[in-house]
Amino acid sequence: MLAFIADDDPALRRLMSRICVQLGWSVMPFEGGEEMVEAARQFKPELVICEMDLPGAISGLDVCFAIHVLLPQSKIILMTGDAIRAPLSSEWGFAPLLRKPFRIEQA
């Protein structure tokens, strides 16, 4: 089982990676979205955990839409600190959004 984790915050990326590893996942961490989409084509992750507002040419939301088109069976979890957009995650076809800050048991 392979999980992709993308967040521009290295500490949060490490924390989410450790949680996933403890749950039995292999993890590939990413700082930005472009390389995550390219890697998804090759490695086909079963789980994607991605910050909604990644910096760079494409946002985390766009990354998740691109991966969803490539791999519709993959579970996608968006993370954000933006309370206004949080309820939209399920409307977009993704798992419930993980609002930051969060407690470990929520992850």
C-alpha positions as MATLAB code, in Angstrom:
seq = 'MLAFIADDDPALRRLMSRICVQLGWSVMPFEGGEEMVEAARQFKPELVICEMDLPGAISGLDVCFAIHVLLPQSKIILMTGDAIRAPLSSEWGFAPLLRKPFRIEQA';
ca = [
       0.000    0.000    0.000;
       1.456    3.299   -1.137;
       0.557    6.745    0.194;
       1.584   10.079   -1.316;
       1.787   13.005    1.102;
       2.184   16.606   -0.055;
       2.534   19.664    2.145;
       4.839   22.652    1.924;
       5.444   22.423    5.690;
       8.290   19.896    6.194;
       7.330   19.201    9.821;
       3.746   18.348    8.914;
       4.934   16.259    5.966;
       7.185   14.251    8.316;
       4.400   13.860   10.889;
       1.882   12.605    8.333;
       4.518   10.275    6.881;
       5.248    8.782   10.316;
       1.549    8.242   10.975;
       1.080    6.468    7.655;
       4.164    4.293    8.151;
       2.915    3.283   11.613;
      -0.353    2.256    9.949;
       1.509    0.022    7.511;
       1.755    2.287    4.456;
       4.799    2.899    2.299;
       5.120    6.666    1.904;
       6.394    9.032   -0.770;
       6.493   12.637    0.519;
       6.300   15.668   -1.781;
       6.804   19.387   -1.237;
       4.961   20.455   -4.379;
       2.314   19.200   -6.715;
       3.928   18.940  -10.125;
       6.220   16.066   -9.194;
       3.383   14.365   -7.316;
       1.230   14.110  -10.460;
       4.157   12.752  -12.476;
       4.950   10.181   -9.788;
       1.282    9.125   -9.607;
       1.444    8.032  -13.242;
       4.342    5.745  -12.434;
       3.684    4.522   -8.887;
      -0.143    4.565   -8.671;
      -0.706    5.386   -4.976;
      -3.736    3.984   -3.183;
      -3.863    6.996   -0.847;
      -3.140   10.687   -1.485;
      -2.996   13.207    1.364;
      -2.486   16.694   -0.006;
      -2.513   20.286    1.235;
      -5.167   22.172   -0.722;
      -3.014   25.283   -1.173;
       0.363   23.956   -2.294;
       2.687   26.589   -3.733;
       3.853   26.271   -7.313;
       2.435   26.078  -10.790;
      -0.557   23.944   -9.748;
      -2.456   24.016   -6.478;
      -3.005   21.017   -4.246;
      -6.642   20.986   -5.301;
      -5.629   20.801   -8.978;
      -3.151   18.034   -8.101;
      -5.941   16.030   -6.482;
      -8.258   16.507   -9.457;
      -5.474   15.373  -11.816;
      -4.712   12.273   -9.725;
      -8.425   11.518   -9.387;
      -8.724   11.482  -13.193;
      -5.625    9.263  -13.520;
      -6.473    6.948  -10.622;
     -10.179    7.174   -9.719;
      -9.834    4.256   -7.275;
      -7.278    6.134   -5.121;
      -8.546    7.615   -1.865;
      -7.814   11.340   -1.741;
      -7.734   13.397    1.449;
      -7.309   17.152    1.210;
      -5.897   19.183    4.098;
      -6.463   22.887    4.689;
      -6.560   25.553    7.328;
      -9.292   27.350    5.357;
     -12.555   26.757    7.235;
     -14.692   28.183    4.432;
     -13.610   25.663    1.800;
     -13.473   22.678    4.153;
     -17.061   21.448    3.506;
     -16.483   21.414   -0.269;
     -14.199   18.373   -0.223;
     -17.024   15.830   -0.361;
     -18.797   17.850   -3.072;
     -15.655   17.468   -5.198;
     -15.707   13.680   -4.777;
     -12.912   13.396   -2.213;
     -12.857   12.049    1.333;
     -13.857   14.474    4.098;
     -11.327   17.255    4.344;
      -8.781   17.221    7.155;
      -8.821   20.686    8.724;
      -5.567   22.051   10.105;
      -4.652   22.215   12.853;
      -5.773   18.694   13.692;
      -5.199   16.106   16.404;
      -3.355   12.912   15.560;
      -6.464   10.785   16.139;
      -8.261   12.782   13.399;
      -5.568   11.932   10.871;
];
